[in-house]
PDB file of C-alpha atoms and ligand atoms in Angstrom:
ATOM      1  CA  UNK P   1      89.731 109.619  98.911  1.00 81.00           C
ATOM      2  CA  UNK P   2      90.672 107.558 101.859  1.00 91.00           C
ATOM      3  CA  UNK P   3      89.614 109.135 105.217  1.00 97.00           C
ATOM      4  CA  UNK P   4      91.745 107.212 108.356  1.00 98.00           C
ATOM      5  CA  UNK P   5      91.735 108.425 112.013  1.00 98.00           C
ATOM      6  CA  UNK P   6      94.785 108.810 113.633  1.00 99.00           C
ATOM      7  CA  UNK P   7      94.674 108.315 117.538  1.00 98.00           C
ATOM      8  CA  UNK P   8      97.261 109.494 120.113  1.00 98.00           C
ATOM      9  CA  UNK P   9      96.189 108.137 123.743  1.00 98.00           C
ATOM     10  CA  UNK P  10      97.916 109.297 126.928  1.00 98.00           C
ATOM     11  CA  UNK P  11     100.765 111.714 127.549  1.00 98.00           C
ATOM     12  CA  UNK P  12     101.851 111.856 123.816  1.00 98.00           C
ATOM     13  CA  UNK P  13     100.531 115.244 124.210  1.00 98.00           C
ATOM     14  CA  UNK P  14     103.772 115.654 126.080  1.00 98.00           C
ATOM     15  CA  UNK P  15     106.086 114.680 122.858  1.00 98.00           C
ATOM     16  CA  UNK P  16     109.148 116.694 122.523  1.00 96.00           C
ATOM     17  CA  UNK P  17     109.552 117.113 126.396  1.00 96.00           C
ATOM     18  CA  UNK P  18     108.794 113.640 127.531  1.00 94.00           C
ATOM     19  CA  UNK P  19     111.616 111.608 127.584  1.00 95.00           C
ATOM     20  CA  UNK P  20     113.480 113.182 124.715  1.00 96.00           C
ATOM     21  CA  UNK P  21     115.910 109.819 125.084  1.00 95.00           C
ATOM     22  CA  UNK P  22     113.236 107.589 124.653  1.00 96.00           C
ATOM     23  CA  UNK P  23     110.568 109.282 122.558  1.00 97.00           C
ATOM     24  CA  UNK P  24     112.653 111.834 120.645  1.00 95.00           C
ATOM     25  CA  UNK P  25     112.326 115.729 120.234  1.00 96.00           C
ATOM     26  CA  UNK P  26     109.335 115.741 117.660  1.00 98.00           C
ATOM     27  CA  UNK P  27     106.334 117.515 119.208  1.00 98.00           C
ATOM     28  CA  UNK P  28     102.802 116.058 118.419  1.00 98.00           C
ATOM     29  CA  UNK P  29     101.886 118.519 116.397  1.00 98.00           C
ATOM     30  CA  UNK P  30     104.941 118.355 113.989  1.00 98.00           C
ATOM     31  CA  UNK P  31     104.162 114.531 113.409  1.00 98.00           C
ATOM     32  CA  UNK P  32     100.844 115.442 112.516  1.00 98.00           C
ATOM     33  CA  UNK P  33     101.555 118.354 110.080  1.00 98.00           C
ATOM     34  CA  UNK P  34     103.967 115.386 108.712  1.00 98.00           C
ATOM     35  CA  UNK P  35     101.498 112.964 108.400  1.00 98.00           C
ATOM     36  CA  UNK P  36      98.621 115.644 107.072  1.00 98.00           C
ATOM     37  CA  UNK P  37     101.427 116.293 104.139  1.00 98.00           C
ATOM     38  CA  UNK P  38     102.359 112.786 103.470  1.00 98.00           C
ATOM     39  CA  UNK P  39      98.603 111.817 103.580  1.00 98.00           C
ATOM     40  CA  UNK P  40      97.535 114.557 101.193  1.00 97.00           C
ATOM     41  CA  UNK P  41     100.781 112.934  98.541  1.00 98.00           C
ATOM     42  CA  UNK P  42      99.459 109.575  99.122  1.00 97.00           C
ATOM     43  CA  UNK P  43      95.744 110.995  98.181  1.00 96.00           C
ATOM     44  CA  UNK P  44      94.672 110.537 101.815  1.00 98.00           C
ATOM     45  CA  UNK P  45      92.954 112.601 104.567  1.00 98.00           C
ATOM     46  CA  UNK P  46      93.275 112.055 108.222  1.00 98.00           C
ATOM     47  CA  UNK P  47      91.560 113.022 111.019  1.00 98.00           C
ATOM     48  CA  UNK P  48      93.874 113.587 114.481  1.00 98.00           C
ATOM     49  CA  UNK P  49      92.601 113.466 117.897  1.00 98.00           C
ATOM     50  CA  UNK P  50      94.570 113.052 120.806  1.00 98.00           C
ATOM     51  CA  UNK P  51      93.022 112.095 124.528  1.00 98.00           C
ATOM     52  CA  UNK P  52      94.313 111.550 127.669  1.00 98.00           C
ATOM     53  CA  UNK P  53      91.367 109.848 128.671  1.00 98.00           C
ATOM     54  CA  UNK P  54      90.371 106.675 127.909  1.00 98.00           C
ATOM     55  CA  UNK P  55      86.302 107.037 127.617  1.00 98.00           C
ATOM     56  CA  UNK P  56      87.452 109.892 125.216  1.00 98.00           C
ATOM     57  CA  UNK P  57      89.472 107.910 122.681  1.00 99.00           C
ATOM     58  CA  UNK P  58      86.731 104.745 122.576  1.00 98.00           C
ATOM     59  CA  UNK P  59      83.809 107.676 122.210  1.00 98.00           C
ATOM     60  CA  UNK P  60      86.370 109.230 119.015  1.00 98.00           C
ATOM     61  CA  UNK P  61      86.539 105.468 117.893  1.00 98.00           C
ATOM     62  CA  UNK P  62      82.985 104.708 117.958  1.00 98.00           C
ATOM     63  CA  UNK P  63      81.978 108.245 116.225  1.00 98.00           C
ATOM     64  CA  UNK P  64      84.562 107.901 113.825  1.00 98.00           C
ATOM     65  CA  UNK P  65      84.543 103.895 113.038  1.00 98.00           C
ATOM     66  CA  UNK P  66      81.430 104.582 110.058  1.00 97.00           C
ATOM     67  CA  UNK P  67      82.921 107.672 108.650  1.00 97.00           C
ATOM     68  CA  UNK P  68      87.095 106.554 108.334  1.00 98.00           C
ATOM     69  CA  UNK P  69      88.410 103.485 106.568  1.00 98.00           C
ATOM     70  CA  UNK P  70      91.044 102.743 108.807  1.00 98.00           C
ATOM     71  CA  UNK P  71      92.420 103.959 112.281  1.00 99.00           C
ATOM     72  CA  UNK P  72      96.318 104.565 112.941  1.00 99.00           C
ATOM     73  CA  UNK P  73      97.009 104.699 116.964  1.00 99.00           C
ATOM     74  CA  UNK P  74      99.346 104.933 119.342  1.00 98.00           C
ATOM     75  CA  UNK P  75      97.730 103.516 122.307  1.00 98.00           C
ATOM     76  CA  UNK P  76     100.160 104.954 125.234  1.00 98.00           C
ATOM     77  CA  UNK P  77     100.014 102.784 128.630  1.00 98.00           C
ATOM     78  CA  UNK P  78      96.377 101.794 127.318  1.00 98.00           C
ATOM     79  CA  UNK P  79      98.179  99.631 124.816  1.00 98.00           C
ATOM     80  CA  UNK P  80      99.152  96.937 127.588  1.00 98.00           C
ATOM     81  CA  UNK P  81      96.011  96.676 130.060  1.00 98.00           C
ATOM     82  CA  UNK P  82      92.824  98.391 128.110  1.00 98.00           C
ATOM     83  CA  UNK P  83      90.843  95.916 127.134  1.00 98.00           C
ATOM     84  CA  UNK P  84      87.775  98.443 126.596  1.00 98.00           C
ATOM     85  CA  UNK P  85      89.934  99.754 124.202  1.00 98.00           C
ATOM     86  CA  UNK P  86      90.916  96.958 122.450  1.00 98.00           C
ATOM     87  CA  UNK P  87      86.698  96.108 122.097  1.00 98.00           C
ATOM     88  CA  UNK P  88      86.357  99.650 120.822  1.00 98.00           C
ATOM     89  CA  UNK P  89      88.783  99.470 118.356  1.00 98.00           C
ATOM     90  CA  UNK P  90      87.770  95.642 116.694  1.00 98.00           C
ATOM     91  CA  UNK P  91      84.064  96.852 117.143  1.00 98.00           C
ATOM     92  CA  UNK P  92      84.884  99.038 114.326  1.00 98.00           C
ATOM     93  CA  UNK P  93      86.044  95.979 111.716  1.00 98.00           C
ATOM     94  CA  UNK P  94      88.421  98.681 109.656  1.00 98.00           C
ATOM     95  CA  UNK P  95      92.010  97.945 109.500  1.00 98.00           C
ATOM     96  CA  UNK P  96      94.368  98.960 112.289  1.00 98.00           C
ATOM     97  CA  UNK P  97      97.923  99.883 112.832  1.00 98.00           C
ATOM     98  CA  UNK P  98      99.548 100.222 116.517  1.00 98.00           C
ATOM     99  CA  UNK P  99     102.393 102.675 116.607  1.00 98.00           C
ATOM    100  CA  UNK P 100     105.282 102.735 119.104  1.00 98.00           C
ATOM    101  CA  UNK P 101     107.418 105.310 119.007  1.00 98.00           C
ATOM    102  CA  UNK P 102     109.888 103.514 121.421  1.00 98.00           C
ATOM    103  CA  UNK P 103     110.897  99.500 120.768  1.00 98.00           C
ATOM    104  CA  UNK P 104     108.591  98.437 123.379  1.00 98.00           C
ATOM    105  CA  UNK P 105     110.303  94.972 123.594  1.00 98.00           C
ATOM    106  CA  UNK P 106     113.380  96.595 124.302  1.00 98.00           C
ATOM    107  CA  UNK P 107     112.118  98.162 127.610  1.00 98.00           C
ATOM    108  CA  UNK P 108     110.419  97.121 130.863  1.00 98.00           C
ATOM    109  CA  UNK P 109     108.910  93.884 130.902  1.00 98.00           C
ATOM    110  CA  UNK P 110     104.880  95.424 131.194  1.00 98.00           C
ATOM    111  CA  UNK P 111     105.354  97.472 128.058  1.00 98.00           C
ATOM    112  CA  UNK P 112     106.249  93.924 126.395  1.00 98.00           C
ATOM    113  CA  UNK P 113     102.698  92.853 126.136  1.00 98.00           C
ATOM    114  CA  UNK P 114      99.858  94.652 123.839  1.00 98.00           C
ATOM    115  CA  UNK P 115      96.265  93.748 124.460  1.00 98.00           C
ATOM    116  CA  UNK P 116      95.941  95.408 121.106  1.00 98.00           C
ATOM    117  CA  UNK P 117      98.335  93.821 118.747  1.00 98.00           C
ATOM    118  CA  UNK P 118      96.198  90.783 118.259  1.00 98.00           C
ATOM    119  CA  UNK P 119      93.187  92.574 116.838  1.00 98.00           C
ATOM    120  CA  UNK P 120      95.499  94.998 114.420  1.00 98.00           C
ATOM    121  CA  UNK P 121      96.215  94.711 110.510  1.00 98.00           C
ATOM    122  CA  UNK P 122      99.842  95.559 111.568  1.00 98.00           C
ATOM    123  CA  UNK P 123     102.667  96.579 114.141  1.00 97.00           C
ATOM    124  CA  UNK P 124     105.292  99.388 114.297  1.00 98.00           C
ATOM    125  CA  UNK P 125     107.317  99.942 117.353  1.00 98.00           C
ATOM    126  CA  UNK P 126     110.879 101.829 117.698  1.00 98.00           C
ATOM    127  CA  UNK P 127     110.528 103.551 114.558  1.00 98.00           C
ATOM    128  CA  UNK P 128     110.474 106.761 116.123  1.00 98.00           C
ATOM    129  CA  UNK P 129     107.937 109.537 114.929  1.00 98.00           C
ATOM    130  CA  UNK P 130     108.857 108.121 111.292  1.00 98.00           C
ATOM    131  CA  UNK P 131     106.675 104.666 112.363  1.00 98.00           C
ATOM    132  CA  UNK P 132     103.424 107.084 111.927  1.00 98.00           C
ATOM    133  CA  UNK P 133     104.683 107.538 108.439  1.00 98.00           C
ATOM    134  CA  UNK P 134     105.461 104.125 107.471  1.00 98.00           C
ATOM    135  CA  UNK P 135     101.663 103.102 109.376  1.00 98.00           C
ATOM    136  CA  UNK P 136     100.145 105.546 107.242  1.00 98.00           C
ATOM    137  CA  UNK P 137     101.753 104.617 103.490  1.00 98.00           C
ATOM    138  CA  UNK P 138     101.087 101.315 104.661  1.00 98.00           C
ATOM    139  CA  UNK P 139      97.839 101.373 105.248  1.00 98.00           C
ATOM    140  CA  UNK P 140      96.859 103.706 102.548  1.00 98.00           C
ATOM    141  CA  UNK P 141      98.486 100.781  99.993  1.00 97.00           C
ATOM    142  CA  UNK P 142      96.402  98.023 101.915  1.00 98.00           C
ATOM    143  CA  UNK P 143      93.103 100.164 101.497  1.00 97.00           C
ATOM    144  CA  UNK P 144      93.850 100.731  97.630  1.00 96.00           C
ATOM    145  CA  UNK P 145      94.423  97.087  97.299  1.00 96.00           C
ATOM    146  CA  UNK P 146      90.656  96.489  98.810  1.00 93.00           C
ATOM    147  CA  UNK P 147      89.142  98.473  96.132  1.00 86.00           C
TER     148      UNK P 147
HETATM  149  C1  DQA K 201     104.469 104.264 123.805  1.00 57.28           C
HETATM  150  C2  DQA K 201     104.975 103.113 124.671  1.00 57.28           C
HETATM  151  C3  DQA K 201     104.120 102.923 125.913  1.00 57.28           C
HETATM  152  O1  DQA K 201     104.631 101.869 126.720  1.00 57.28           O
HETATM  153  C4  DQA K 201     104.111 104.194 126.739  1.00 57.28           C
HETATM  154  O2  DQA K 201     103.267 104.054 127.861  1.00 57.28           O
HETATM  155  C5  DQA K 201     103.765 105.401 125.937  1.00 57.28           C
HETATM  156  C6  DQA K 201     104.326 105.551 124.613  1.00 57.28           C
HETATM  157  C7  DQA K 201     105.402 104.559 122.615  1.00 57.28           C
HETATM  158  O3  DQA K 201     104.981 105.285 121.730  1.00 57.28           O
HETATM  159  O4  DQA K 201     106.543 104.097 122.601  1.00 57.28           O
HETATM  160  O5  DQA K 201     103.059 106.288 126.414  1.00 57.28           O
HETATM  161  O6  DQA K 201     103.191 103.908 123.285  1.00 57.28           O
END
């Protein structure tokens, strides 16, 4: 059974008060209930962590990266200036998929850029909470092709 990590960087802790316009009314924890029951119909696990702190999420990354198959994240600011990150996560060699909520293109010119993009399996942004989802069945198909 495929194990992936799914990683939630800063202020998505906030998610269903932040920026409702933006980011939409979905808590954190819903999404993840949501992706626990899609993962468990796809055959899946997933482990969730959420950090504010960046030291936090590349420690999560490096004590996960032998034990999961693939990490889903949503990055936060990190996304467009952490380059420790970005080392943490390729260090790992598994499959990754960068989740937006909002269309990051669509707003201020510093959220166009992702120092992380370039070292991901794949892309989601302005999906909404439904972009976990989609990162999630797609990455569960990729892994299952692997085998
Ligand atoms: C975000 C986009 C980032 O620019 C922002 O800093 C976030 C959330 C998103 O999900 O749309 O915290 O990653």
């Amino acid at each position: 059974m495929a194990e992936i990590l799914v990683l939630n960087g800063p202020n998505l802790n906030t998610l269903g008060k932040r920026d409702p316009g933006i980011y939409g009314s979905v808590t954190l924890e819903q999404i993840q209930a949501r992706l626990r029951e899609r993962a468990a119909s796809l055959g899946a696990t997933i482990e969730c962590v959420q950090s504010n702190h960046e030291g936090v999420l590349i420690d999560t990354i490096q004590q996960y990266a032998e034990r999961v198959e693939g990490i889903i994240i949503n990055p936060g600011a990190f996304t467009h200036y952490s380059y420790a990150l970005r080392d943490a996560l390729a260090g790992t060699r598994l499959p990754i998929i960068e989740v937006h909520l909002s269309n990051i293109y669509a707003r201020e010119p510093f959220r166009h850029e992702s120092v992380i993009a370039p070292i991901s399996y794949g892309h989601i942004a302005g999906l909404g909470w439904r972009g976990y989802l989609l990162a999630l069945e797609a990455l569960v198909a990729f892994l299952q092709e692997q085998k």
